Amino acid sequence: NAGVTQTPKFRVLKTGQSMTLLCAQDMNHEYMYWYRQDPGMGLRLIHYSVGEGTTAKGEVPDGYNVSRLKKQNFLLGLESAAPSQTSVYFCASSSWSPQETQYFGPGTRLLVL
Amino acid sequence: GDSVTQMEGPVTLSEEAFLTINCTYTATGYPSLFWYVQYPGEGLQLLLKATKADDKGSNKGFEATYRKETTSFHLEKGSVQVSDSAVYFCALVYTGGFKTIFGAGTRLFVKA
């Protein structure tokens, strides 16, 4: 049972480049989330999804887009990376709400030069 | 706005010492409260939670009590081990809400 997996683990981008982070869960969870973790700031919600085909903005959505075409996958896109997007990105899922246990992936470390 | 404040780290303890990590929150309603733990190189894992005032969450020797009167959810453990070295996050979620508000995290180092 893999739980929540994220691809890639680490990436270096130049300013203006684009990339997609992939999150996959095998627990049949309805809710999925993308967070970013910055030093001294805890985790902040970027976007979330309450089911296949749905997405919604979180606390810090600017500069990111997401898609949930399949229930088990949640993609986070950066169309034009900026140094301010240097961070560690975590994907999480929960069965039906964030009040239930959220299961986190191992994270993707992104450096934008 | 709603917020979670944790004591600044790092906290350094010797093995078998008593641990307290303070967490206070500001909220307009009655949220559920959580402690998550992040071990080096890993994602967060739920440690314990409490859904209403005076509830006590407990797991792996850790415990925390939801105190509405002091808006606090302090994490305690009677005897820490080296394996408890990690970053601990306090968090809140409203019933029916979609957003989890995390504290900044408190790093714990336990020396043998």
Coordinates of N, CA and C in Angstrom, one line a residue:
Chain A
N1 N 0.8 -1.2 0.0 CA 0.0 0.0 0.0 C 0.9 1.2 0.0
A2 N 0.9 2.0 -1.1 CA 1.8 3.1 -1.3 C 1.4 4.3 -0.6
G3 N 0.1 4.5 -0.4 CA -0.4 5.7 0.3 C -0.4 6.9 -0.7
V4 N 0.3 8.0 -0.4 CA 0.4 9.1 -1.2 C 1.8 9.2 -1.8
T5 N 1.9 9.3 -3.1 CA 3.3 9.4 -3.7 C 3.3 10.7 -4.5
Q6 N 4.5 11.3 -4.6 CA 4.7 12.5 -5.3 C 5.9 12.4 -6.3
T7 N 5.8 13.0 -7.4 CA 6.8 13.0 -8.4 C 7.0 14.4 -9.0
P8 N 8.3 14.9 -9.1 CA 9.5 14.3 -8.7 C 9.8 14.6 -7.2
K9 N 10.9 14.2 -6.7 CA 11.4 14.5 -5.4 C 12.1 15.8 -5.3
F10 N 12.8 16.2 -6.3 CA 13.6 17.4 -6.3 C 13.7 17.9 -7.7
R11 N 13.6 19.2 -7.9 CA 13.7 19.8 -9.2 C 14.3 21.2 -9.1
V12 N 15.1 21.5 -10.1 CA 15.7 22.9 -10.2 C 15.1 23.5 -11.5
L13 N 14.5 24.7 -11.4 CA 14.0 25.4 -12.6 C 14.7 26.7 -12.7
K14 N 14.7 27.2 -14.0 CA 15.0 28.6 -14.2 C 13.8 29.4 -14.2
T15 N 13.9 30.7 -13.8 CA 12.8 31.6 -13.9 C 12.1 31.6 -15.2
G16 N 10.8 31.4 -15.2 CA 10.0 31.4 -16.5 C 9.7 30.0 -17.0
Q17 N 10.4 29.0 -16.5 CA 10.2 27.7 -17.0 C 8.9 27.2 -16.4
S18 N 8.3 26.1 -17.0 CA 7.1 25.5 -16.4 C 7.4 24.1 -16.0
M19 N 6.5 23.6 -15.1 CA 6.6 22.2 -14.7 C 5.3 21.8 -14.1
T20 N 5.2 20.4 -14.0 CA 4.0 19.8 -13.3 C 4.4 18.9 -12.3
L21 N 3.9 19.0 -11.1 CA 4.1 18.1 -10.0 C 2.9 17.1 -10.0
L22 N 3.2 15.8 -9.8 CA 2.2 14.8 -9.8 C 2.0 14.2 -8.4
C23 N 0.8 14.1 -8.0 CA 0.4 13.4 -6.8 C -0.5 12.3 -7.1
A24 N -0.3 11.1 -6.5 CA -1.1 10.0 -6.7 C -1.4 9.4 -5.3
Q25 N -2.7 9.0 -5.1 CA -3.1 8.3 -3.9 C -3.9 7.0 -4.2
D26 N -3.6 6.0 -3.4 CA -4.3 4.7 -3.7 C -5.3 4.3 -2.6
M27 N -5.8 5.3 -1.9 CA -6.7 5.0 -0.8 C -8.2 5.3 -1.1
N28 N -8.4 5.7 -2.3 CA -9.8 6.0 -2.8 C -10.3 7.2 -2.1
H29 N -9.5 8.2 -1.7 CA -9.9 9.4 -1.0 C -10.6 10.4 -2.0
E30 N -11.6 11.0 -1.5 CA -12.3 12.0 -2.3 C -11.5 13.4 -2.3
Y31 N -11.0 13.8 -1.1 CA -10.4 15.1 -1.0 C -8.8 15.0 -1.2
M32 N -8.3 16.0 -2.0 CA -6.9 16.1 -2.2 C -6.5 17.5 -2.0
Y33 N -5.2 17.7 -1.6 CA -4.7 19.1 -1.3 C -3.3 19.2 -1.8
W34 N -3.0 20.5 -2.2 CA -1.6 20.9 -2.4 C -1.2 22.0 -1.4
Y35 N -0.1 21.7 -0.7 CA 0.4 22.7 0.3 C 1.8 23.1 -0.1
R36 N 2.3 24.3 0.3 CA 3.7 24.6 0.3 C 4.2 24.9 1.7
Q37 N 5.4 24.5 1.9 CA 6.0 24.6 3.2 C 7.2 25.5 3.1
D38 N 7.2 26.7 3.8 CA 8.3 27.6 3.8 C 8.8 27.8 5.2
P39 N 10.1 28.1 5.4 CA 10.7 28.2 6.7 C 9.9 29.2 7.6
G40 N 9.6 28.7 8.8 CA 8.9 29.6 9.8 C 7.5 30.0 9.5
M41 N 6.9 29.3 8.5 CA 5.5 29.6 8.1 C 4.5 28.5 8.1
G42 N 5.0 27.3 8.6 CA 4.1 26.2 8.5 C 3.7 25.8 7.1
L43 N 2.6 25.1 6.9 CA 2.1 24.8 5.6 C 0.9 25.7 5.2
R44 N 0.9 26.1 4.0 CA -0.2 26.9 3.5 C -0.8 26.2 2.3
L45 N -2.2 26.2 2.2 CA -2.9 25.6 1.2 C -2.9 26.3 -0.1
I46 N -2.5 25.6 -1.2 CA -2.5 26.3 -2.5 C -3.8 26.1 -3.2
H47 N -4.2 24.8 -3.5 CA -5.4 24.4 -4.1 C -5.9 23.1 -3.4
Y48 N -7.2 22.9 -3.6 CA -7.7 21.6 -3.1 C -8.8 21.1 -4.1
S49 N -9.1 19.8 -3.8 CA -10.2 19.2 -4.7 C -11.1 18.3 -3.8
V50 N -12.4 18.4 -4.0 CA -13.3 17.6 -3.2 C -13.8 16.4 -3.9
G51 N -13.3 16.2 -5.1 CA -13.7 15.0 -5.9 C -13.2 15.1 -7.3
E52 N -13.3 14.0 -8.0 CA -12.8 14.0 -9.4 C -13.5 15.1 -10.2
G53 N -12.7 15.8 -11.0 CA -13.2 16.9 -11.9 C -13.5 18.2 -11.2
T54 N -13.2 18.3 -9.9 CA -13.4 19.6 -9.2 C -12.1 20.1 -8.6
T55 N -11.9 21.4 -8.6 CA -10.8 22.1 -7.9 C -11.2 23.4 -7.4
A56 N -10.5 23.9 -6.4 CA -10.8 25.1 -5.7 C -9.6 25.8 -5.2
K57 N -9.6 27.1 -5.1 CA -8.4 27.9 -4.6 C -8.3 27.8 -3.1
G58 N -7.1 27.7 -2.7 CA -6.8 27.8 -1.2 C -6.3 29.1 -0.8
E59 N -5.4 29.2 0.1 CA -4.9 30.4 0.7 C -3.9 31.1 -0.2
V60 N -3.1 30.4 -1.0 CA -2.0 31.1 -1.8 C -2.1 30.5 -3.2
P61 N -3.1 30.7 -4.0 CA -3.2 30.0 -5.3 C -2.5 30.7 -6.5
D62 N -2.1 32.0 -6.3 CA -1.6 32.7 -7.5 C -0.3 32.1 -8.0
G63 N -0.2 31.9 -9.3 CA 0.9 31.4 -10.0 C 0.9 29.9 -10.2
Y64 N -0.2 29.2 -9.7 CA -0.4 27.8 -9.8 C -1.7 27.4 -10.4
N65 N -1.7 26.3 -11.1 CA -3.0 25.7 -11.6 C -3.0 24.2 -11.2
V66 N -4.2 23.7 -11.1 CA -4.3 22.3 -10.8 C -5.3 21.6 -11.6
S67 N -5.3 20.3 -11.7 CA -6.3 19.5 -12.3 C -6.5 18.2 -11.6
R68 N -7.7 17.7 -11.7 CA -8.1 16.4 -11.0 C -8.9 15.6 -12.0
L69 N -8.3 15.1 -13.1 CA -9.0 14.4 -14.1 C -9.4 13.0 -13.7
K70 N -8.6 12.4 -12.8 CA -8.8 11.1 -12.2 C -8.9 11.2 -10.7
K71 N -9.7 10.4 -10.1 CA -9.8 10.5 -8.6 C -8.5 10.3 -7.9
Q72 N -7.6 9.5 -8.4 CA -6.4 9.1 -7.7 C -5.3 10.1 -7.9
N73 N -5.4 11.0 -8.9 CA -4.3 11.9 -9.2 C -4.7 13.4 -9.1
F74 N -3.7 14.2 -8.6 CA -4.0 15.6 -8.4 C -2.7 16.3 -8.9
L75 N -2.8 17.1 -10.0 CA -1.6 17.7 -10.6 C -1.5 19.1 -10.2
L76 N -0.3 19.6 -9.9 CA 0.0 21.0 -9.7 C 0.9 21.5 -10.7
G77 N 0.5 22.6 -11.4 CA 1.3 23.2 -12.5 C 1.8 24.6 -12.1
L78 N 3.0 24.8 -12.6 CA 3.6 26.1 -12.5 C 3.8 26.6 -14.0
E79 N 3.1 27.5 -14.5 CA 3.2 27.9 -15.9 C 4.5 28.7 -16.1
S80 N 4.8 29.6 -15.2 CA 6.0 30.4 -15.4 C 6.7 30.6 -14.0
A81 N 7.6 29.8 -13.7 CA 8.2 29.7 -12.3 C 8.9 31.0 -12.0
A82 N 8.7 31.4 -10.7 CA 9.4 32.6 -10.1 C 10.2 32.1 -8.9
P83 N 11.2 32.9 -8.6 CA 12.0 32.5 -7.4 C 11.2 32.4 -6.1
S84 N 10.1 33.2 -6.0 CA 9.2 33.1 -4.8 C 8.5 31.8 -4.7
Q85 N 8.6 31.0 -5.7 CA 7.9 29.7 -5.7 C 8.9 28.6 -5.2
T86 N 10.1 29.0 -4.9 CA 11.1 28.0 -4.3 C 10.5 27.6 -2.9
S87 N 10.3 26.3 -2.7 CA 9.6 25.8 -1.6 C 9.6 24.3 -1.6
V88 N 9.1 23.7 -0.5 CA 8.8 22.3 -0.5 C 7.3 22.1 -0.6
Y89 N 6.9 21.3 -1.6 CA 5.5 21.1 -1.9 C 5.0 19.8 -1.4
F90 N 3.9 19.8 -0.7 CA 3.3 18.6 -0.2 C 1.9 18.4 -0.7
C91 N 1.7 17.1 -1.1 CA 0.3 16.7 -1.5 C -0.2 15.9 -0.3
A92 N -1.5 16.0 -0.1 CA -2.2 15.3 0.9 C -3.6 14.8 0.4
S93 N -4.1 13.8 1.1 CA -5.5 13.4 0.8 C -6.2 13.0 2.1
S94 N -7.5 13.1 2.0 CA -8.3 12.6 3.1 C -9.6 12.0 2.6
S95 N -10.3 11.2 3.4 CA -11.4 10.4 2.9 C -12.6 11.3 2.5
W96 N -12.9 12.3 3.3 CA -14.0 13.2 2.9 C -13.9 14.6 3.4
S97 N -13.0 15.0 4.3 CA -12.8 16.4 4.7 C -11.5 16.5 5.4
P98 N -11.0 17.7 5.6 CA -9.7 17.9 6.3 C -9.9 17.6 7.8
Q99 N -11.1 17.5 8.3 CA -11.3 17.1 9.7 C -10.9 15.6 9.9
E100 N -11.0 14.9 8.8 CA -10.5 13.5 8.9 C -9.0 13.5 8.8
T101 N -8.3 12.4 9.0 CA -6.9 12.4 8.9 C -6.4 12.7 7.5
Q102 N -5.5 13.6 7.4 CA -4.9 13.9 6.1 C -3.6 13.1 6.0
Y103 N -3.4 12.4 4.9 CA -2.3 11.6 4.6 C -1.4 12.4 3.6
F104 N -0.1 12.6 4.0 CA 0.8 13.4 3.2 C 1.8 12.6 2.4
G105 N 2.1 13.1 1.3 CA 3.2 12.5 0.5 C 4.6 13.0 1.1
P106 N 5.7 12.5 0.5 CA 7.0 12.8 1.0 C 7.5 14.1 0.7
G107 N 6.8 14.8 -0.2 CA 7.2 16.2 -0.6 C 8.1 16.3 -1.9
T108 N 8.0 17.4 -2.5 CA 8.9 17.8 -3.7 C 9.6 19.1 -3.3
R109 N 10.9 19.0 -3.4 CA 11.7 20.2 -3.1 C 11.9 20.9 -4.5
L110 N 11.5 22.2 -4.6 CA 11.6 22.9 -5.8 C 12.5 24.1 -5.6
L111 N 13.5 24.3 -6.4 CA 14.4 25.5 -6.4 C 14.2 26.2 -7.7
V112 N 13.9 27.5 -7.6 CA 13.7 28.3 -8.8 C 14.8 29.3 -8.8
L113 N 15.7 29.3 -9.8 CA 16.8 30.2 -9.9 C 16.5 31.4 -10.7
Chain B
G1 N -8.1 37.4 11.9 CA -8.3 36.1 11.2 C -7.9 34.9 12.1
D2 N -8.3 33.7 11.7 CA -7.9 32.6 12.5 C -6.4 32.3 12.4
S3 N -5.9 31.8 13.5 CA -4.4 31.6 13.5 C -4.0 30.5 14.5
V4 N -2.9 30.0 14.4 CA -2.3 29.0 15.3 C -0.9 29.5 15.7
T5 N -0.6 29.6 17.0 CA 0.7 30.0 17.4 C 1.4 28.9 18.2
Q6 N 2.6 28.6 17.8 CA 3.4 27.6 18.6 C 4.6 28.2 19.2
M7 N 5.1 27.5 20.2 CA 6.4 28.0 20.8 C 7.5 27.8 19.8
E8 N 8.4 28.8 19.8 CA 9.5 28.7 18.9 C 10.5 27.6 19.3
G9 N 11.1 27.0 18.3 CA 12.1 26.0 18.6 C 13.5 26.5 18.3
P10 N 14.5 25.6 18.2 CA 14.3 24.2 18.6 C 14.2 24.0 20.1
V11 N 13.6 22.9 20.4 CA 13.5 22.4 21.8 C 14.5 21.3 21.9
T12 N 15.4 21.3 22.8 CA 16.4 20.3 23.0 C 16.3 19.7 24.3
L13 N 16.1 18.3 24.4 CA 15.9 17.6 25.6 C 16.7 16.4 25.7
S14 N 17.0 15.9 26.9 CA 17.7 14.6 27.0 C 16.6 13.5 27.1
E15 N 17.1 12.3 26.7 CA 16.2 11.2 26.7 C 15.5 11.1 28.1
E16 N 14.3 10.7 28.1 CA 13.4 10.5 29.3 C 13.0 11.8 30.0
A17 N 13.3 12.9 29.4 CA 12.8 14.2 29.9 C 11.3 14.4 29.6
F18 N 10.7 15.3 30.3 CA 9.3 15.6 30.1 C 9.2 16.7 29.0
L19 N 8.2 16.5 28.1 CA 8.1 17.4 27.0 C 6.8 18.2 27.0
T20 N 6.9 19.5 26.8 CA 5.7 20.3 26.6 C 6.0 21.2 25.4
I21 N 5.1 21.2 24.4 CA 5.1 22.1 23.3 C 3.8 22.9 23.3
N22 N 3.9 24.2 23.5 CA 2.8 25.0 23.6 C 2.1 25.4 22.3
C23 N 0.8 25.4 22.3 CA 0.0 25.8 21.1 C -1.2 26.5 21.5
T24 N -1.4 27.7 21.0 CA -2.6 28.5 21.3 C -3.2 28.9 19.9
Y25 N -4.5 29.1 19.9 CA -5.2 29.4 18.7 C -6.1 30.6 18.8
T26 N -6.4 31.2 17.7 CA -7.4 32.2 17.6 C -8.4 31.8 16.6
A27 N -9.7 31.7 17.0 CA -10.7 31.2 16.1 C -12.1 31.8 16.5
T28 N -12.9 32.0 15.5 CA -14.2 32.6 15.7 C -15.2 31.6 16.1
G29 N -15.0 30.4 15.8 CA -15.9 29.3 16.1 C -15.3 28.2 17.0
Y30 N -15.7 27.0 16.7 CA -15.2 25.8 17.5 C -14.6 24.8 16.6
P31 N -13.3 25.0 16.3 CA -12.7 24.1 15.4 C -12.3 22.8 16.0
S32 N -11.9 21.8 15.2 CA -11.2 20.6 15.6 C -9.7 21.0 15.6
L33 N -9.0 20.4 16.6 CA -7.5 20.7 16.7 C -6.7 19.4 16.5
F34 N -5.5 19.6 16.0 CA -4.7 18.5 15.6 C -3.2 18.8 16.0
W35 N -2.5 17.7 16.2 CA -1.0 17.7 16.2 C -0.6 16.7 15.1
Y36 N 0.2 17.3 14.2 CA 0.9 16.5 13.2 C 2.4 16.5 13.5
V37 N 3.1 15.4 13.1 CA 4.5 15.2 13.3 C 5.2 15.0 11.9
Q38 N 6.3 15.6 11.7 CA 7.1 15.4 10.5 C 8.5 14.9 10.9
Y39 N 8.8 13.7 10.5 CA 10.1 13.1 10.7 C 11.0 13.5 9.6
P40 N 12.3 13.6 9.8 CA 13.3 14.1 8.8 C 13.0 13.4 7.4
G41 N 12.9 14.2 6.4 CA 12.8 13.7 5.0 C 11.4 13.1 4.7
E42 N 10.4 13.3 5.6 CA 9.1 12.7 5.3 C 8.0 13.7 5.3
G43 N 6.8 13.3 4.9 CA 5.7 14.2 5.0 C 5.1 14.1 6.4
L44 N 4.1 14.9 6.6 CA 3.5 15.0 7.9 C 2.6 13.8 8.2
Q45 N 2.5 13.4 9.5 CA 1.7 12.3 9.9 C 0.8 12.8 11.1
L46 N -0.5 12.4 11.1 CA -1.3 12.7 12.2 C -0.8 12.1 13.5
L47 N -0.6 12.9 14.5 CA -0.2 12.3 15.8 C -1.4 12.1 16.7
L48 N -2.3 13.2 16.8 CA -3.5 13.1 17.6 C -4.4 14.2 17.3
K49 N -5.7 14.1 17.7 CA -6.6 15.2 17.4 C -7.7 15.2 18.5
A50 N -8.4 16.3 18.6 CA -9.5 16.5 19.5 C -10.6 17.4 18.8
T51 N -11.8 17.0 18.9 CA -12.9 17.7 18.1 C -13.7 18.6 18.9
K52 N -13.7 18.6 20.2 CA -14.5 19.5 21.0 C -13.8 19.8 22.3
A53 N -14.3 20.9 23.0 CA -13.7 21.3 24.2 C -13.7 20.2 25.3
D54 N -12.5 20.2 26.0 CA -12.2 19.2 27.1 C -11.9 17.8 26.6
D55 N -12.0 17.6 25.2 CA -11.5 16.3 24.7 C -10.0 16.2 24.9
K56 N -9.5 15.0 25.1 CA -8.1 14.7 25.2 C -7.8 13.8 24.1
G57 N -6.8 14.2 23.2 CA -6.3 13.3 22.2 C -5.0 12.6 22.7
S58 N -4.8 11.4 22.4 CA -3.6 10.7 22.8 C -3.1 9.7 21.8
N59 N -1.8 9.5 21.7 CA -1.2 8.5 20.8 C 0.3 8.4 21.1
K60 N 0.8 7.2 21.1 CA 2.2 6.9 21.3 C 2.8 7.6 22.5
G61 N 2.1 7.8 23.6 CA 2.6 8.4 24.8 C 2.4 9.9 24.8
F62 N 2.0 10.5 23.7 CA 1.7 11.9 23.6 C 0.3 12.2 23.9
E63 N 0.0 13.4 24.5 CA -1.4 13.7 24.7 C -1.5 15.3 24.7
A64 N -2.8 15.7 24.4 CA -3.1 17.1 24.4 C -4.6 17.3 24.7
T65 N -4.9 18.3 25.4 CA -6.3 18.5 25.8 C -6.8 19.8 25.2
Y66 N -8.0 19.8 24.6 CA -8.6 21.0 24.0 C -9.2 21.9 25.1
R67 N -8.5 23.0 25.3 CA -8.9 23.9 26.4 C -9.6 25.2 25.7
K68 N -10.9 25.2 25.8 CA -11.6 26.4 25.1 C -11.3 27.7 25.9
E69 N -11.3 27.5 27.3 CA -11.2 28.7 28.1 C -9.8 29.5 27.9
T70 N -8.8 28.7 27.6 CA -7.5 29.3 27.4 C -7.0 29.2 25.9
T71 N -7.9 28.8 25.1 CA -7.7 28.6 23.6 C -6.3 27.9 23.4
S72 N -6.1 26.8 24.0 CA -4.8 26.1 23.9 C -5.0 24.6 23.6
F73 N -3.9 24.0 23.1 CA -3.9 22.6 22.8 C -2.4 22.2 23.0
H74 N -1.9 22.2 24.1 CA -0.5 22.0 24.4 C -0.2 20.5 24.3
L75 N 0.9 20.1 23.7 CA 1.3 18.8 23.5 C 2.3 18.4 24.6
E76 N 2.1 17.2 25.2 CA 2.9 16.7 26.3 C 3.3 15.3 26.1
K77 N 4.4 14.9 26.6 CA 4.8 13.5 26.7 C 5.7 13.4 28.0
G78 N 5.5 12.3 28.7 CA 6.1 12.2 30.0 C 7.6 11.8 29.9
S79 N 8.0 11.1 28.8 CA 9.4 10.6 28.8 C 9.7 10.5 27.3
V80 N 10.5 11.4 26.8 CA 10.8 11.4 25.3 C 11.9 10.5 25.0
Q81 N 11.9 10.0 23.8 CA 13.0 9.1 23.2 C 13.7 9.8 22.1
V82 N 14.9 9.3 21.8 CA 15.6 9.9 20.6 C 14.8 9.8 19.4
S83 N 14.0 8.8 19.2 CA 13.1 8.6 18.0 C 12.0 9.6 17.9
D84 N 11.8 10.4 19.0 CA 10.7 11.5 18.9 C 11.3 12.7 18.3
S85 N 12.5 12.8 18.0 CA 13.1 14.0 17.3 C 12.4 14.2 16.0
A86 N 11.8 15.4 15.8 CA 11.0 15.6 14.6 C 10.5 17.1 14.7
V87 N 9.7 17.5 13.7 CA 9.0 18.8 13.8 C 7.6 18.5 14.1
Y88 N 7.0 19.3 15.0 CA 5.6 19.1 15.5 C 4.8 20.3 15.1
F89 N 3.7 20.0 14.4 CA 2.8 21.1 13.9 C 1.4 21.0 14.6
C90 N 1.0 22.1 15.2 CA -0.4 22.3 15.7 C -1.2 22.8 14.6
A91 N -2.5 22.4 14.5 CA -3.3 22.8 13.4 C -4.8 22.8 13.8
L92 N -5.6 23.6 13.1 CA -7.1 23.7 13.3 C -7.8 23.6 12.0
V93 N -9.0 23.0 12.1 CA -9.9 22.9 11.0 C -11.3 23.1 11.5
Y94 N -12.1 23.9 10.8 CA -13.5 24.1 11.1 C -14.4 23.0 10.6
T95 N -15.4 22.6 11.3 CA -16.4 21.7 10.8 C -17.0 22.2 9.5
G96 N -16.9 21.4 8.5 CA -17.4 21.8 7.2 C -16.5 22.6 6.4
G97 N -15.4 23.0 7.0 CA -14.4 23.8 6.3 C -13.5 23.0 5.4
F98 N -12.8 23.7 4.5 CA -11.8 23.1 3.6 C -10.4 23.4 3.9
K99 N -10.2 24.3 4.8 CA -8.8 24.8 5.0 C -8.3 24.4 6.4
T100 N -7.1 23.9 6.4 CA -6.4 23.6 7.6 C -5.4 24.7 7.9
I101 N -5.5 25.3 9.1 CA -4.5 26.3 9.5 C -3.4 25.7 10.3
F102 N -2.2 25.8 9.9 CA -1.1 25.2 10.6 C -0.3 26.2 11.3
G103 N 0.3 25.8 12.5 CA 1.3 26.6 13.1 C 2.6 26.5 12.4
A104 N 3.6 27.3 12.8 CA 4.9 27.3 12.1 C 5.7 26.1 12.3
G105 N 5.3 25.3 13.3 CA 6.1 24.1 13.6 C 7.1 24.3 14.7
T106 N 7.4 23.3 15.5 CA 8.4 23.3 16.6 C 9.3 22.1 16.4
R107 N 10.6 22.4 16.2 CA 11.5 21.3 16.0 C 12.0 20.8 17.4
L108 N 12.0 19.5 17.6 CA 12.4 18.8 18.8 C 13.6 18.0 18.5
F109 N 14.7 18.2 19.3 CA 15.9 17.4 19.3 C 15.9 16.6 20.7
V110 N 16.1 15.3 20.6 CA 16.2 14.5 21.8 C 17.6 13.9 21.8
K111 N 18.4 14.2 22.9 CA 19.8 13.6 22.9 C 19.8 12.4 23.8
A112 N 20.6 11.4 23.4 CA 20.8 10.2 24.1 C 21.6 10.4 25.4

